[in-house]
Coordinates of C-alpha atoms in Angstrom, one line a residue:
M7 CA -3.7 -8.4 161.1
S8 CA -0.4 -6.8 160.0
G9 CA -0.8 -8.4 156.6
V10 CA -4.0 -6.4 156.3
A11 CA -2.2 -3.2 157.6
S12 CA 1.0 -3.5 155.3
S13 CA -1.7 -4.6 152.2
A14 CA -3.5 -1.2 153.0
S15 CA -0.4 0.7 153.1
F16 CA 1.1 -0.8 150.0
L17 CA -2.3 0.2 148.1
A18 CA -2.2 3.6 149.5
R19 CA 1.5 4.1 148.4
R20 CA 0.7 2.8 145.2
A21 CA -2.2 5.0 144.6
A22 CA -0.2 8.2 145.5
Q23 CA 2.5 7.2 143.0
K24 CA -0.1 6.7 140.3
E25 CA -1.4 10.3 141.1
R26 CA 2.2 11.7 141.0
V27 CA 2.7 10.1 137.7
R28 CA -0.6 11.3 136.3
L29 CA 0.0 14.9 137.4
L30 CA 3.8 14.7 136.1
Y31 CA 2.6 13.4 132.9
R32 CA -0.1 16.3 132.4
R33 CA 2.5 18.9 133.3
A34 CA 5.2 17.4 131.0
L35 CA 2.8 17.4 128.1
R36 CA 1.4 20.8 128.8
D37 CA 5.1 22.1 129.1
T38 CA 5.8 20.1 125.7
L39 CA 3.0 22.3 124.1
N40 CA 4.8 25.4 125.3
W41 CA 8.2 24.3 123.7
A42 CA 6.5 23.3 120.3
V43 CA 6.0 25.9 117.7
H44 CA 3.7 24.2 115.5
R45 CA 1.3 21.4 116.3
H46 CA 2.8 18.9 114.0
L47 CA 6.0 19.4 116.2
F48 CA 3.8 18.9 119.3
Y49 CA 2.3 15.7 118.3
E50 CA 5.8 14.1 117.7
D51 CA 7.1 15.2 120.9
A52 CA 3.9 14.2 122.6
S53 CA 4.5 10.7 121.2
R54 CA 8.1 10.7 122.4
L55 CA 7.1 11.7 125.8
R56 CA 4.1 9.0 126.1
E57 CA 7.0 6.3 124.9
R58 CA 9.2 7.5 127.9
F59 CA 6.3 7.1 130.4
D60 CA 5.3 3.7 129.0
A61 CA 8.7 2.4 129.1
N62 CA 8.5 2.3 132.8
K63 CA 5.0 1.3 133.0
H64 CA 5.5 -2.3 134.3
V65 CA 7.8 -1.5 137.1
E66 CA 6.5 -3.1 140.4
D67 CA 9.2 -2.3 142.9
L68 CA 8.0 0.9 145.0
V69 CA 11.4 2.2 145.8
T70 CA 12.3 2.2 142.1
I71 CA 9.0 3.9 141.2
D72 CA 9.6 6.6 143.8
R73 CA 13.2 7.2 142.3
L74 CA 11.8 7.2 138.5
I75 CA 9.1 9.8 139.7
E76 CA 11.8 12.1 141.4
D77 CA 14.0 11.9 138.4
G78 CA 11.0 12.7 136.0
E79 CA 10.2 15.6 138.4
A80 CA 13.6 17.0 138.5
A81 CA 13.9 16.8 134.5
H82 CA 10.7 18.2 134.1
N83 CA 11.8 21.2 136.6
K84 CA 15.0 21.6 134.7
W85 CA 13.5 22.1 131.3
R86 CA 10.3 23.9 132.1
H87 CA 9.3 26.7 129.6
P88 CA 10.4 30.1 131.0
D89 CA 7.3 31.6 129.4
P90 CA 4.4 29.1 129.4
Y91 CA 1.5 29.5 127.1
I92 CA -1.5 30.8 128.8
V93 CA -5.0 31.2 127.1
P94 CA -5.6 34.6 126.4
W95 CA -8.7 35.0 128.4
A96 CA -7.2 33.5 131.7
P97 CA -5.7 35.3 134.3
G98 CA -2.0 35.8 133.4
G99 CA -3.0 35.4 129.8
T100 CA -2.2 37.8 127.0
K101 CA -5.5 39.4 126.7
F102 CA -6.6 39.3 130.4
T103 CA -8.0 42.7 131.5
R104 CA -6.4 44.3 128.4
N105 CA -9.5 46.4 127.8
P106 CA -11.5 46.3 131.1
P107 CA -15.1 47.7 131.1
P108 CA -15.2 51.1 132.8
P109 CA -16.9 51.2 136.1
E110 CA -20.7 51.2 136.2
G111 CA -22.1 54.8 136.1
I112 CA -19.0 56.7 134.9
E113 CA -18.7 57.9 131.4
I114 CA -16.1 60.3 129.6
V115 CA -17.7 63.6 128.2
Y116 CA -16.0 65.3 125.5
D117 CA -16.0 69.0 125.8
Y118 CA -17.0 69.7 122.1
G119 CA -18.5 73.3 123.0
R120 CA -15.3 74.6 123.8
E121 CA -12.8 72.8 121.5
L122 CA -9.9 72.5 124.1
G123 CA -8.8 69.1 122.9
T124 CA -9.2 67.6 126.3
S125 CA -11.9 65.3 127.9
L126 CA -13.2 65.5 131.2
L127 CA -14.5 62.8 133.5
A128 CA -18.0 63.6 134.4
C129 CA -19.7 62.6 137.2
P130 CA -22.2 59.7 137.1
T131 CA -25.2 60.1 134.9
T132 CA -27.6 60.2 137.7
I133 CA -26.0 63.1 139.3
V134 CA -25.8 64.9 136.1
T135 CA -29.4 64.3 135.6
Q136 CA -30.2 65.6 139.1
L137 CA -28.1 68.8 138.5
N138 CA -29.9 69.2 135.3
Y139 CA -33.1 68.9 137.1
E140 CA -31.9 71.3 140.1
I141 CA -31.1 74.0 137.6
G142 CA -34.1 73.4 135.2
A143 CA -31.9 72.5 132.3
E144 CA -33.0 70.0 129.8
G145 CA -31.1 67.0 128.2
V146 CA -28.6 64.7 129.7
I147 CA -25.6 67.3 129.7
S148 CA -26.4 70.9 129.5
M149 CA -24.1 73.9 129.2
E150 CA -25.1 74.7 132.7
C151 CA -24.2 71.4 134.1
K152 CA -21.0 71.4 132.3
E153 CA -20.2 74.6 134.1
V154 CA -20.9 73.0 137.4
V155 CA -19.0 69.9 136.6
A156 CA -16.1 71.8 135.4
E157 CA -15.9 73.8 138.8
Y158 CA -17.2 70.8 141.3
G159 CA -16.6 67.7 139.2
E160 CA -13.5 66.6 141.2
M161 CA -15.3 67.0 144.4
I162 CA -18.4 65.2 143.2
L163 CA -16.3 62.3 142.3
E164 CA -14.4 62.4 145.5
L165 CA -17.7 62.4 147.5
L166 CA -19.0 59.5 145.3
I167 CA -15.9 57.3 145.8
V168 CA -16.6 57.7 149.6
E169 CA -19.9 56.5 149.0
T170 CA -21.7 59.5 149.6
R171 CA -25.6 59.4 149.0
P172 CA -26.2 61.0 145.8
D173 CA -29.3 63.0 146.9
K174 CA -26.6 64.7 149.4
V175 CA -24.0 65.5 147.3
C176 CA -24.9 69.0 146.2
S177 CA -25.4 70.1 149.8
Q178 CA -22.1 68.7 150.9
I179 CA -20.4 70.7 148.3
G180 CA -22.4 73.8 149.0
L181 CA -24.3 74.1 145.8
C182 CA -27.8 73.7 147.6
V183 CA -29.1 73.3 151.0
F184 CA -30.7 70.0 151.9
D185 CA -33.7 70.6 154.2
G186 CA -34.1 67.1 155.2
A187 CA -36.6 66.1 152.4
Q188 CA -35.2 67.5 149.2
C189 CA -32.3 70.0 148.0
V190 CA -33.3 73.8 147.8
R191 CA -31.6 75.0 144.6
S192 CA -31.1 78.8 145.3
V193 CA -27.1 78.4 145.2
I194 CA -27.1 76.5 142.0
E195 CA -29.2 79.3 140.4
L196 CA -26.6 81.8 141.6
F197 CA -23.7 79.8 140.2
V198 CA -25.2 79.4 136.8
K199 CA -26.1 83.0 136.6

């Protein structure tokens, strides 16, 4: 029975060594690519690396194999590239989240009517549309809505950030009164006049 157990432990240890060698080779090959400036240089370095691994391919002693793996890992850690190449779109890559898309429902509205040279972050389109509906204005952004956004835009955004329901934003700011079913717009009309 002990022969079977020792054979099983030998095979398990040998499988673990093979896995360590495979991972070491992959890491070393990837790091060789980091150090190479051009592909033709990488191919030469990769061939030399493969020859170094193949030179110890036929070693059978488990202790010697463990020592060779430890020496190889130490050499790899000593000569690792300080700034490894990461594909541009992967996390940590050169272009990862360089130009992230804006959050859903937020747009930048330029104040062309006043020519101030500044832009103002408008509230989400649904709120702008609702404000236009409440004041009876036409179009996506009207001058009346711009006045409301200029005065109350930051408060509207803060309420939306804390996830206030859009149909209750006007009543919480004080522009209209929410009667339980809909907003009554008398305050908005007074503000615009």
